[in-house]
JSON list of C-alpha atoms in Angstrom, two decimals:
[
{"chain": "A", "resi": 14, "resn": "LYS", "atom": "CA", "xyz": [-17.51, -13.91, 5.27]},
{"chain": "A", "resi": 15, "resn": "ASN", "atom": "CA", "xyz": [-13.78, -14.55, 5.83]},
{"chain": "A", "resi": 16, "resn": "GLN", "atom": "CA", "xyz": [-12.77, -12.83, 9.07]},
{"chain": "A", "resi": 17, "resn": "VAL", "atom": "CA", "xyz": [-9.86, -12.86, 11.52]},
{"chain": "A", "resi": 18, "resn": "GLU", "atom": "CA", "xyz": [-10.39, -11.37, 14.93]},
{"chain": "A", "resi": 19, "resn": "GLN", "atom": "CA", "xyz": [-7.79, -10.81, 17.56]},
{"chain": "A", "resi": 20, "resn": "SER", "atom": "CA", "xyz": [-7.83, -10.13, 21.32]},
{"chain": "A", "resi": 21, "resn": "PRO", "atom": "CA", "xyz": [-6.91, -8.30, 23.39]},
{"chain": "A", "resi": 22, "resn": "GLN", "atom": "CA", "xyz": [-6.84, -5.19, 21.35]},
{"chain": "A", "resi": 23, "resn": "SER", "atom": "CA", "xyz": [-3.98, -3.86, 23.48]},
{"chain": "A", "resi": 24, "resn": "LEU", "atom": "CA", "xyz": [-1.92, -5.23, 26.39]},
{"chain": "A", "resi": 25, "resn": "ILE", "atom": "CA", "xyz": [0.68, -3.86, 28.81]},
{"chain": "A", "resi": 26, "resn": "ILE", "atom": "CA", "xyz": [3.08, -6.15, 30.57]},
{"chain": "A", "resi": 27, "resn": "LEU", "atom": "CA", "xyz": [6.17, -5.74, 32.62]},
{"chain": "A", "resi": 28, "resn": "GLU", "atom": "CA", "xyz": [9.55, -6.77, 31.01]},
{"chain": "A", "resi": 29, "resn": "GLY", "atom": "CA", "xyz": [10.38, -10.46, 31.70]},
{"chain": "A", "resi": 30, "resn": "LYS", "atom": "CA", "xyz": [6.75, -11.56, 32.00]},
{"chain": "A", "resi": 31, "resn": "ASN", "atom": "CA", "xyz": [4.97, -13.83, 29.61]},
{"chain": "A", "resi": 32, "resn": "CYS", "atom": "CA", "xyz": [1.93, -13.14, 27.54]},
{"chain": "A", "resi": 33, "resn": "THR", "atom": "CA", "xyz": [-0.50, -14.83, 25.22]},
{"chain": "A", "resi": 34, "resn": "LEU", "atom": "CA", "xyz": [-2.37, -13.22, 22.33]},
{"chain": "A", "resi": 35, "resn": "GLN", "atom": "CA", "xyz": [-5.37, -14.75, 20.71]},
{"chain": "A", "resi": 36, "resn": "CYS", "atom": "CA", "xyz": [-6.84, -15.14, 17.21]},
{"chain": "A", "resi": 37, "resn": "ASN", "atom": "CA", "xyz": [-10.12, -16.39, 15.99]},
{"chain": "A", "resi": 38, "resn": "TYR", "atom": "CA", "xyz": [-10.69, -16.89, 12.42]},
{"chain": "A", "resi": 39, "resn": "THR", "atom": "CA", "xyz": [-13.75, -17.98, 10.01]},
{"chain": "A", "resi": 40, "resn": "VAL", "atom": "CA", "xyz": [-11.52, -18.48, 6.97]},
{"chain": "A", "resi": 41, "resn": "SER", "atom": "CA", "xyz": [-12.00, -21.93, 5.62]},
{"chain": "A", "resi": 42, "resn": "PRO", "atom": "CA", "xyz": [-10.31, -23.66, 4.00]},
{"chain": "A", "resi": 43, "resn": "PHE", "atom": "CA", "xyz": [-7.04, -21.98, 4.39]},
{"chain": "A", "resi": 44, "resn": "SER", "atom": "CA", "xyz": [-3.52, -22.52, 3.26]},
{"chain": "A", "resi": 45, "resn": "ASN", "atom": "CA", "xyz": [-1.68, -21.24, 6.29]},
{"chain": "A", "resi": 46, "resn": "LEU", "atom": "CA", "xyz": [-1.80, -18.94, 9.29]},
{"chain": "A", "resi": 47, "resn": "ARG", "atom": "CA", "xyz": [0.91, -16.58, 10.16]},
{"chain": "A", "resi": 48, "resn": "TRP", "atom": "CA", "xyz": [1.80, -14.18, 12.98]},
{"chain": "A", "resi": 49, "resn": "TYR", "atom": "CA", "xyz": [3.43, -11.06, 12.00]},
{"chain": "A", "resi": 50, "resn": "LYS", "atom": "CA", "xyz": [5.19, -8.38, 14.18]},
{"chain": "A", "resi": 51, "resn": "GLN", "atom": "CA", "xyz": [5.01, -4.73, 13.19]},
{"chain": "A", "resi": 52, "resn": "ASP", "atom": "CA", "xyz": [7.16, -2.23, 14.80]},
{"chain": "A", "resi": 53, "resn": "THR", "atom": "CA", "xyz": [6.06, 1.50, 14.67]},
{"chain": "A", "resi": 54, "resn": "GLY", "atom": "CA", "xyz": [6.91, 2.91, 11.35]},
{"chain": "A", "resi": 55, "resn": "ARG", "atom": "CA", "xyz": [7.91, -0.46, 9.85]},
{"chain": "A", "resi": 56, "resn": "GLY", "atom": "CA", "xyz": [6.32, -3.05, 7.66]},
{"chain": "A", "resi": 57, "resn": "PRO", "atom": "CA", "xyz": [5.12, -6.43, 9.19]},
{"chain": "A", "resi": 58, "resn": "VAL", "atom": "CA", "xyz": [7.79, -9.17, 9.63]},
{"chain": "A", "resi": 59, "resn": "SER", "atom": "CA", "xyz": [6.77, -12.73, 9.73]},
{"chain": "A", "resi": 60, "resn": "LEU", "atom": "CA", "xyz": [7.43, -14.53, 13.04]},
{"chain": "A", "resi": 61, "resn": "THR", "atom": "CA", "xyz": [5.78, -17.97, 12.41]},
{"chain": "A", "resi": 62, "resn": "ILE", "atom": "CA", "xyz": [3.86, -19.70, 9.67]},
{"chain": "A", "resi": 63, "resn": "MET", "atom": "CA", "xyz": [1.68, -22.80, 10.23]},
{"chain": "A", "resi": 64, "resn": "THR", "atom": "CA", "xyz": [-0.34, -25.10, 7.91]},
{"chain": "A", "resi": 65, "resn": "PHE", "atom": "CA", "xyz": [-3.54, -26.54, 8.47]},
{"chain": "A", "resi": 66, "resn": "SER", "atom": "CA", "xyz": [-1.97, -29.69, 9.88]},
{"chain": "A", "resi": 67, "resn": "GLU", "atom": "CA", "xyz": [0.48, -28.14, 12.34]},
{"chain": "A", "resi": 68, "resn": "ASN", "atom": "CA", "xyz": [-0.42, -27.49, 15.94]},
{"chain": "A", "resi": 69, "resn": "THR", "atom": "CA", "xyz": [2.60, -25.49, 17.12]},
{"chain": "A", "resi": 70, "resn": "LYS", "atom": "CA", "xyz": [5.55, -23.55, 15.75]},
{"chain": "A", "resi": 71, "resn": "SER", "atom": "CA", "xyz": [8.35, -21.81, 17.66]},
{"chain": "A", "resi": 72, "resn": "ASN", "atom": "CA", "xyz": [10.69, -18.97, 16.68]},
{"chain": "A", "resi": 73, "resn": "GLY", "atom": "CA", "xyz": [12.94, -18.17, 19.71]},
{"chain": "A", "resi": 74, "resn": "ARG", "atom": "CA", "xyz": [10.68, -16.67, 22.43]},
{"chain": "A", "resi": 75, "resn": "TYR", "atom": "CA", "xyz": [7.73, -16.89, 20.23]},
{"chain": "A", "resi": 76, "resn": "THR", "atom": "CA", "xyz": [5.48, -19.91, 20.08]},
{"chain": "A", "resi": 77, "resn": "ALA", "atom": "CA", "xyz": [2.33, -20.06, 18.01]},
{"chain": "A", "resi": 78, "resn": "THR", "atom": "CA", "xyz": [-0.35, -22.76, 18.28]},
{"chain": "A", "resi": 79, "resn": "LEU", "atom": "CA", "xyz": [-3.12, -23.53, 16.12]},
{"chain": "A", "resi": 80, "resn": "ASP", "atom": "CA", "xyz": [-6.37, -25.55, 16.73]},
{"chain": "A", "resi": 81, "resn": "ALA", "atom": "CA", "xyz": [-8.10, -25.95, 13.30]},
{"chain": "A", "resi": 82, "resn": "ASP", "atom": "CA", "xyz": [-11.12, -27.63, 14.90]},
{"chain": "A", "resi": 83, "resn": "THR", "atom": "CA", "xyz": [-12.06, -24.44, 17.01]},
{"chain": "A", "resi": 84, "resn": "LYS", "atom": "CA", "xyz": [-10.42, -22.16, 14.43]},
{"chain": "A", "resi": 85, "resn": "GLN", "atom": "CA", "xyz": [-8.16, -20.58, 17.07]},
{"chain": "A", "resi": 86, "resn": "SER", "atom": "CA", "xyz": [-4.59, -19.58, 17.16]},
{"chain": "A", "resi": 87, "resn": "SER", "atom": "CA", "xyz": [-2.46, -18.13, 19.90]},
{"chain": "A", "resi": 88, "resn": "LEU", "atom": "CA", "xyz": [0.97, -16.49, 20.13]},
{"chain": "A", "resi": 89, "resn": "HIS", "atom": "CA", "xyz": [2.84, -16.88, 23.29]},
{"chain": "A", "resi": 90, "resn": "ILE", "atom": "CA", "xyz": [5.70, -14.66, 24.18]},
{"chain": "A", "resi": 91, "resn": "THR", "atom": "CA", "xyz": [8.13, -15.72, 26.71]},
{"chain": "A", "resi": 92, "resn": "ALA", "atom": "CA", "xyz": [10.27, -13.63, 29.01]},
{"chain": "A", "resi": 93, "resn": "SER", "atom": "CA", "xyz": [9.24, -10.42, 27.26]},
{"chain": "A", "resi": 94, "resn": "GLN", "atom": "CA", "xyz": [11.68, -7.69, 26.35]},
{"chain": "A", "resi": 95, "resn": "LEU", "atom": "CA", "xyz": [11.36, -4.10, 25.76]},
{"chain": "A", "resi": 96, "resn": "SER", "atom": "CA", "xyz": [11.89, -4.66, 22.05]},
{"chain": "A", "resi": 97, "resn": "ASP", "atom": "CA", "xyz": [8.82, -6.86, 22.01]},
{"chain": "A", "resi": 98, "resn": "SER", "atom": "CA", "xyz": [6.74, -3.73, 22.14]},
{"chain": "A", "resi": 99, "resn": "ALA", "atom": "CA", "xyz": [4.90, -3.82, 18.82]},
{"chain": "A", "resi": 100, "resn": "SER", "atom": "CA", "xyz": [1.73, -4.70, 17.02]},
{"chain": "A", "resi": 101, "resn": "TYR", "atom": "CA", "xyz": [1.13, -8.40, 16.51]},
{"chain": "A", "resi": 102, "resn": "ILE", "atom": "CA", "xyz": [-0.91, -9.32, 13.50]},
{"chain": "A", "resi": 103, "resn": "CYS", "atom": "CA", "xyz": [-2.62, -12.61, 12.82]},
{"chain": "A", "resi": 104, "resn": "VAL", "atom": "CA", "xyz": [-2.86, -13.30, 9.27]},
{"chain": "A", "resi": 105, "resn": "VAL", "atom": "CA", "xyz": [-4.71, -16.17, 7.38]},
{"chain": "A", "resi": 106, "resn": "SER", "atom": "CA", "xyz": [-4.28, -17.18, 3.75]},
{"chain": "A", "resi": 107, "resn": "PRO", "atom": "CA", "xyz": [-7.47, -18.49, 2.10]},
{"chain": "A", "resi": 108, "resn": "TYR", "atom": "CA", "xyz": [-6.79, -21.57, 0.11]},
{"chain": "A", "resi": 109, "resn": "ASN", "atom": "CA", "xyz": [-6.44, -21.16, -3.60]},
{"chain": "A", "resi": 110, "resn": "GLN", "atom": "CA", "xyz": [-6.81, -17.37, -3.76]},
{"chain": "A", "resi": 111, "resn": "GLY", "atom": "CA", "xyz": [-3.59, -16.33, -5.42]},
{"chain": "A", "resi": 112, "resn": "GLY", "atom": "CA", "xyz": [-1.63, -15.34, -2.22]},
{"chain": "A", "resi": 113, "resn": "LYS", "atom": "CA", "xyz": [-4.34, -13.02, -0.83]},
{"chain": "A", "resi": 114, "resn": "LEU", "atom": "CA", "xyz": [-4.11, -12.55, 2.93]},
{"chain": "A", "resi": 115, "resn": "ILE", "atom": "CA", "xyz": [-6.89, -11.80, 5.48]},
{"chain": "A", "resi": 116, "resn": "PHE", "atom": "CA", "xyz": [-5.43, -9.66, 8.25]},
{"chain": "A", "resi": 117, "resn": "GLY", "atom": "CA", "xyz": [-6.75, -9.35, 11.91]},
{"chain": "A", "resi": 118, "resn": "GLN", "atom": "CA", "xyz": [-6.78, -6.04, 13.43]},
{"chain": "A", "resi": 119, "resn": "GLY", "atom": "CA", "xyz": [-3.73, -6.60, 15.61]},
{"chain": "A", "resi": 120, "resn": "THR", "atom": "CA", "xyz": [-2.86, -6.67, 19.21]},
{"chain": "A", "resi": 121, "resn": "GLU", "atom": "CA", "xyz": [-0.77, -3.63, 20.41]},
{"chain": "A", "resi": 122, "resn": "LEU", "atom": "CA", "xyz": [1.74, -4.95, 22.95]},
{"chain": "A", "resi": 123, "resn": "SER", "atom": "CA", "xyz": [3.59, -2.49, 25.32]},
{"chain": "A", "resi": 124, "resn": "VAL", "atom": "CA", "xyz": [6.38, -3.97, 27.46]},
{"chain": "A", "resi": 125, "resn": "LYS", "atom": "CA", "xyz": [7.27, -1.70, 30.37]},
{"chain": "A", "resi": 126, "resn": "PRO", "atom": "CA", "xyz": [10.42, -1.78, 32.38]},
{"chain": "B", "resi": 162, "resn": "SER", "atom": "CA", "xyz": [13.81, -13.58, 2.11]},
{"chain": "B", "resi": 163, "resn": "ALA", "atom": "CA", "xyz": [12.97, -10.47, 0.05]},
{"chain": "B", "resi": 164, "resn": "VAL", "atom": "CA", "xyz": [14.22, -6.99, 1.00]},
{"chain": "B", "resi": 165, "resn": "ILE", "atom": "CA", "xyz": [11.71, -4.31, -0.05]},
{"chain": "B", "resi": 166, "resn": "SER", "atom": "CA", "xyz": [12.28, -0.61, -0.23]},
{"chain": "B", "resi": 167, "resn": "GLN", "atom": "CA", "xyz": [9.86, 2.21, -0.65]},
{"chain": "B", "resi": 168, "resn": "LYS", "atom": "CA", "xyz": [10.15, 5.82, -1.76]},
{"chain": "B", "resi": 169, "resn": "PRO", "atom": "CA", "xyz": [9.22, 8.24, -0.35]},
{"chain": "B", "resi": 170, "resn": "SER", "atom": "CA", "xyz": [9.11, 7.12, 3.27]},
{"chain": "B", "resi": 171, "resn": "ARG", "atom": "CA", "xyz": [6.75, 9.92, 4.01]},
{"chain": "B", "resi": 172, "resn": "ASP", "atom": "CA", "xyz": [5.13, 13.02, 2.46]},
{"chain": "B", "resi": 173, "resn": "ILE", "atom": "CA", "xyz": [2.79, 15.90, 3.03]},
{"chain": "B", "resi": 174, "resn": "CYS", "atom": "CA", "xyz": [0.65, 16.81, 0.16]},
{"chain": "B", "resi": 175, "resn": "GLN", "atom": "CA", "xyz": [-1.99, 19.27, -0.76]},
{"chain": "B", "resi": 176, "resn": "ARG", "atom": "CA", "xyz": [-5.56, 18.16, -1.65]},
{"chain": "B", "resi": 177, "resn": "GLY", "atom": "CA", "xyz": [-6.15, 17.72, -5.33]},
{"chain": "B", "resi": 178, "resn": "THR", "atom": "CA", "xyz": [-2.51, 16.66, -6.10]},
{"chain": "B", "resi": 179, "resn": "SER", "atom": "CA", "xyz": [-1.21, 13.24, -6.88]},
{"chain": "B", "resi": 180, "resn": "LEU", "atom": "CA", "xyz": [1.68, 11.21, -5.40]},
{"chain": "B", "resi": 181, "resn": "THR", "atom": "CA", "xyz": [3.47, 8.28, -6.87]},
{"chain": "B", "resi": 182, "resn": "ILE", "atom": "CA", "xyz": [5.03, 5.66, -4.43]},
{"chain": "B", "resi": 183, "resn": "GLN", "atom": "CA", "xyz": [7.81, 3.47, -5.65]},
{"chain": "B", "resi": 184, "resn": "CYS", "atom": "CA", "xyz": [8.52, -0.06, -4.53]},
{"chain": "B", "resi": 185, "resn": "GLN", "atom": "CA", "xyz": [11.71, -1.97, -5.31]},
{"chain": "B", "resi": 186, "resn": "VAL", "atom": "CA", "xyz": [12.31, -5.72, -4.27]},
{"chain": "B", "resi": 187, "resn": "ASP", "atom": "CA", "xyz": [15.94, -6.89, -4.24]},
{"chain": "B", "resi": 188, "resn": "SER", "atom": "CA", "xyz": [15.05, -10.08, -6.25]},
{"chain": "B", "resi": 189, "resn": "GLN", "atom": "CA", "xyz": [12.59, -11.11, -8.86]},
{"chain": "B", "resi": 190, "resn": "VAL", "atom": "CA", "xyz": [9.27, -11.99, -7.36]},
{"chain": "B", "resi": 191, "resn": "THR", "atom": "CA", "xyz": [6.10, -13.41, -8.93]},
{"chain": "B", "resi": 192, "resn": "MET", "atom": "CA", "xyz": [3.51, -11.37, -7.11]},
{"chain": "B", "resi": 193, "resn": "MET", "atom": "CA", "xyz": [3.46, -7.77, -5.78]},
{"chain": "B", "resi": 194, "resn": "PHE", "atom": "CA", "xyz": [0.66, -6.18, -3.83]},
{"chain": "B", "resi": 195, "resn": "TRP", "atom": "CA", "xyz": [-0.23, -2.86, -2.56]},
{"chain": "B", "resi": 196, "resn": "TYR", "atom": "CA", "xyz": [-1.89, -2.14, 0.86]},
{"chain": "B", "resi": 197, "resn": "ARG", "atom": "CA", "xyz": [-3.39, 0.64, 2.83]},
{"chain": "B", "resi": 198, "resn": "GLN", "atom": "CA", "xyz": [-3.08, 0.86, 6.59]},
{"chain": "B", "resi": 199, "resn": "GLN", "atom": "CA", "xyz": [-5.11, 3.61, 8.23]},
{"chain": "B", "resi": 200, "resn": "PRO", "atom": "CA", "xyz": [-4.22, 4.84, 11.72]},
{"chain": "B", "resi": 201, "resn": "GLY", "atom": "CA", "xyz": [-4.80, 2.10, 14.23]},
{"chain": "B", "resi": 202, "resn": "GLN", "atom": "CA", "xyz": [-5.98, -0.33, 11.70]},
{"chain": "B", "resi": 203, "resn": "SER", "atom": "CA", "xyz": [-4.58, -3.37, 10.08]},
{"chain": "B", "resi": 204, "resn": "LEU", "atom": "CA", "xyz": [-3.71, -3.76, 6.30]},
{"chain": "B", "resi": 205, "resn": "THR", "atom": "CA", "xyz": [-6.14, -3.59, 3.56]},
{"chain": "B", "resi": 206, "resn": "LEU", "atom": "CA", "xyz": [-5.35, -4.80, 0.14]},
{"chain": "B", "resi": 207, "resn": "ILE", "atom": "CA", "xyz": [-5.80, -2.21, -2.49]},
{"chain": "B", "resi": 208, "resn": "ALA", "atom": "CA", "xyz": [-4.67, -4.24, -5.60]},
{"chain": "B", "resi": 209, "resn": "THR", "atom": "CA", "xyz": [-2.33, -7.00, -6.97]},
{"chain": "B", "resi": 210, "resn": "ALA", "atom": "CA", "xyz": [0.27, -5.55, -9.31]},
{"chain": "B", "resi": 211, "resn": "ASN", "atom": "CA", "xyz": [0.52, -7.75, -12.50]},
{"chain": "B", "resi": 212, "resn": "GLN", "atom": "CA", "xyz": [3.57, -7.59, -14.59]},
{"chain": "B", "resi": 213, "resn": "GLY", "atom": "CA", "xyz": [2.71, -6.62, -18.09]},
{"chain": "B", "resi": 214, "resn": "SER", "atom": "CA", "xyz": [-0.91, -6.33, -17.52]},
{"chain": "B", "resi": 215, "resn": "GLU", "atom": "CA", "xyz": [-3.39, -4.12, -15.57]},
{"chain": "B", "resi": 216, "resn": "ALA", "atom": "CA", "xyz": [-3.56, -4.56, -11.89]},
{"chain": "B", "resi": 217, "resn": "THR", "atom": "CA", "xyz": [-6.42, -6.52, -10.23]},
{"chain": "B", "resi": 218, "resn": "TYR", "atom": "CA", "xyz": [-8.26, -4.26, -7.72]},
{"chain": "B", "resi": 219, "resn": "GLU", "atom": "CA", "xyz": [-10.13, -5.12, -4.68]},
{"chain": "B", "resi": 220, "resn": "SER", "atom": "CA", "xyz": [-13.66, -4.03, -3.96]},
{"chain": "B", "resi": 221, "resn": "GLY", "atom": "CA", "xyz": [-13.78, -0.31, -3.14]},
{"chain": "B", "resi": 222, "resn": "PHE", "atom": "CA", "xyz": [-10.69, 0.55, -5.08]},
{"chain": "B", "resi": 223, "resn": "VAL", "atom": "CA", "xyz": [-10.44, 1.71, -8.58]},
{"chain": "B", "resi": 224, "resn": "ILE", "atom": "CA", "xyz": [-7.80, 2.35, -11.22]},
{"chain": "B", "resi": 225, "resn": "ASP", "atom": "CA", "xyz": [-8.54, 5.82, -11.79]},
{"chain": "B", "resi": 226, "resn": "LYS", "atom": "CA", "xyz": [-7.85, 6.72, -8.12]},
{"chain": "B", "resi": 227, "resn": "PHE", "atom": "CA", "xyz": [-5.02, 4.19, -7.63]},
{"chain": "B", "resi": 228, "resn": "PRO", "atom": "CA", "xyz": [-3.23, 3.65, -10.98]},
{"chain": "B", "resi": 229, "resn": "ILE", "atom": "CA", "xyz": [-0.48, 0.97, -10.57]},
{"chain": "B", "resi": 230, "resn": "SER", "atom": "CA", "xyz": [2.46, 0.18, -12.75]},
{"chain": "B", "resi": 231, "resn": "ARG", "atom": "CA", "xyz": [4.58, -2.96, -12.78]},
{"chain": "B", "resi": 232, "resn": "PRO", "atom": "CA", "xyz": [7.05, -2.75, -15.66]},
{"chain": "B", "resi": 233, "resn": "ASN", "atom": "CA", "xyz": [9.22, -5.78, -14.41]},
{"chain": "B", "resi": 234, "resn": "LEU", "atom": "CA", "xyz": [9.60, -8.42, -11.72]},
{"chain": "B", "resi": 235, "resn": "THR", "atom": "CA", "xyz": [11.22, -6.21, -9.14]},
{"chain": "B", "resi": 236, "resn": "PHE", "atom": "CA", "xyz": [9.59, -2.81, -9.38]},
{"chain": "B", "resi": 237, "resn": "SER", "atom": "CA", "xyz": [6.09, -1.35, -9.06]},
{"chain": "B", "resi": 238, "resn": "THR", "atom": "CA", "xyz": [4.54, 2.08, -8.39]},
{"chain": "B", "resi": 239, "resn": "LEU", "atom": "CA", "xyz": [1.21, 3.16, -6.83]},
{"chain": "B", "resi": 240, "resn": "THR", "atom": "CA", "xyz": [-0.14, 6.62, -7.63]},
{"chain": "B", "resi": 241, "resn": "VAL", "atom": "CA", "xyz": [-2.75, 8.25, -5.19]},
{"chain": "B", "resi": 242, "resn": "SER", "atom": "CA", "xyz": [-4.60, 10.56, -7.47]},
{"chain": "B", "resi": 243, "resn": "ASN", "atom": "CA", "xyz": [-6.58, 13.69, -6.67]},
{"chain": "B", "resi": 244, "resn": "MET", "atom": "CA", "xyz": [-5.85, 13.24, -3.00]},
{"chain": "B", "resi": 245, "resn": "SER", "atom": "CA", "xyz": [-8.04, 14.23, -0.19]},
{"chain": "B", "resi": 246, "resn": "PRO", "atom": "CA", "xyz": [-7.53, 14.25, 3.52]},
{"chain": "B", "resi": 247, "resn": "GLU", "atom": "CA", "xyz": [-9.29, 10.78, 3.64]},
{"chain": "B", "resi": 248, "resn": "ASP", "atom": "CA", "xyz": [-6.27, 9.40, 1.69]},
{"chain": "B", "resi": 249, "resn": "SER", "atom": "CA", "xyz": [-3.99, 10.12, 4.64]},
{"chain": "B", "resi": 250, "resn": "SER", "atom": "CA", "xyz": [-2.65, 6.72, 5.56]},
{"chain": "B", "resi": 251, "resn": "ILE", "atom": "CA", "xyz": [0.36, 4.33, 5.34]},
{"chain": "B", "resi": 252, "resn": "TYR", "atom": "CA", "xyz": [0.80, 2.72, 1.93]},
{"chain": "B", "resi": 253, "resn": "LEU", "atom": "CA", "xyz": [2.75, -0.57, 1.99]},
{"chain": "B", "resi": 254, "resn": "CYS", "atom": "CA", "xyz": [4.09, -2.79, -0.75]},
{"chain": "B", "resi": 255, "resn": "GLY", "atom": "CA", "xyz": [4.24, -6.55, -0.35]},
{"chain": "B", "resi": 256, "resn": "SER", "atom": "CA", "xyz": [5.79, -9.38, -2.51]},
{"chain": "B", "resi": 257, "resn": "LYS", "atom": "CA", "xyz": [5.50, -13.03, -2.76]},
{"chain": "B", "resi": 258, "resn": "ASN", "atom": "CA", "xyz": [6.78, -15.85, -4.88]},
{"chain": "B", "resi": 259, "resn": "ARG", "atom": "CA", "xyz": [4.14, -18.16, -6.21]},
{"chain": "B", "resi": 260, "resn": "HIS", "atom": "CA", "xyz": [5.65, -21.35, -4.66]},
{"chain": "B", "resi": 261, "resn": "THR", "atom": "CA", "xyz": [6.48, -19.99, -1.35]},
{"chain": "B", "resi": 262, "resn": "ASP", "atom": "CA", "xyz": [4.18, -19.16, 1.56]},
{"chain": "B", "resi": 263, "resn": "THR", "atom": "CA", "xyz": [5.66, -16.06, 3.05]},
{"chain": "B", "resi": 264, "resn": "GLN", "atom": "CA", "xyz": [4.69, -12.61, 1.94]},
{"chain": "B", "resi": 265, "resn": "TYR", "atom": "CA", "xyz": [7.21, -9.78, 2.66]},
{"chain": "B", "resi": 266, "resn": "PHE", "atom": "CA", "xyz": [6.47, -6.17, 3.30]},
{"chain": "B", "resi": 267, "resn": "GLY", "atom": "CA", "xyz": [8.13, -2.90, 2.64]},
{"chain": "B", "resi": 268, "resn": "PRO", "atom": "CA", "xyz": [8.56, -0.32, 5.40]},
{"chain": "B", "resi": 269, "resn": "GLY", "atom": "CA", "xyz": [5.70, 1.78, 4.20]},
{"chain": "B", "resi": 270, "resn": "THR", "atom": "CA", "xyz": [5.00, 5.33, 3.03]},
{"chain": "B", "resi": 271, "resn": "ARG", "atom": "CA", "xyz": [3.30, 7.63, 5.44]},
{"chain": "B", "resi": 272, "resn": "LEU", "atom": "CA", "xyz": [1.08, 10.04, 3.50]},
{"chain": "B", "resi": 273, "resn": "THR", "atom": "CA", "xyz": [-0.59, 13.11, 4.94]},
{"chain": "B", "resi": 274, "resn": "VAL", "atom": "CA", "xyz": [-2.96, 15.12, 2.85]},
{"chain": "B", "resi": 275, "resn": "LEU", "atom": "CA", "xyz": [-3.82, 18.66, 4.07]}
]
């Protein structure tokens, strides 16, 4: 069964600190893996997208990594800001399934001053 | 990128009634989707809205409960029929073009059924 699991479920860090969120998946084969940020009361917004052959992708203070051998991805946030408080969702797109997405349950990040 | 709007943004409804949610995309898109996000959970796909034909429903979701329309390439509606408190959730619209990888999401409609 195609699954995406994230850890930790929730995380509290101080402003300015770094953090790393984890994603393990069983989806195979897959077209791409994305990390989305979802602010409270908003729809998810794409942060990074990686194909099977990519190992790392950065978007400002966000850096995503992908290890296709171990089926793991991580999202590293550098120098966190209060506005980083949100849910971060790992999403995998199975290969050749018409754009369907498999969502992780998300990591709820809270950045405190 | 696509900008998606949804109406209403939230509503409180009585059980047994129906609510229609509208989704408008600012550009023509190949694919539109409807999702449900229950409190503290991630998104679950309800159906793919097909232009000019019946929607494709995922396991556990049926047309009688969640009728969907897609009259053109920029607009879709989802109706939540004969509502019960278990239907209280956030409903989100998503869109994607066939030859791009990114799916965009609307802001969601927060539904509470009393």
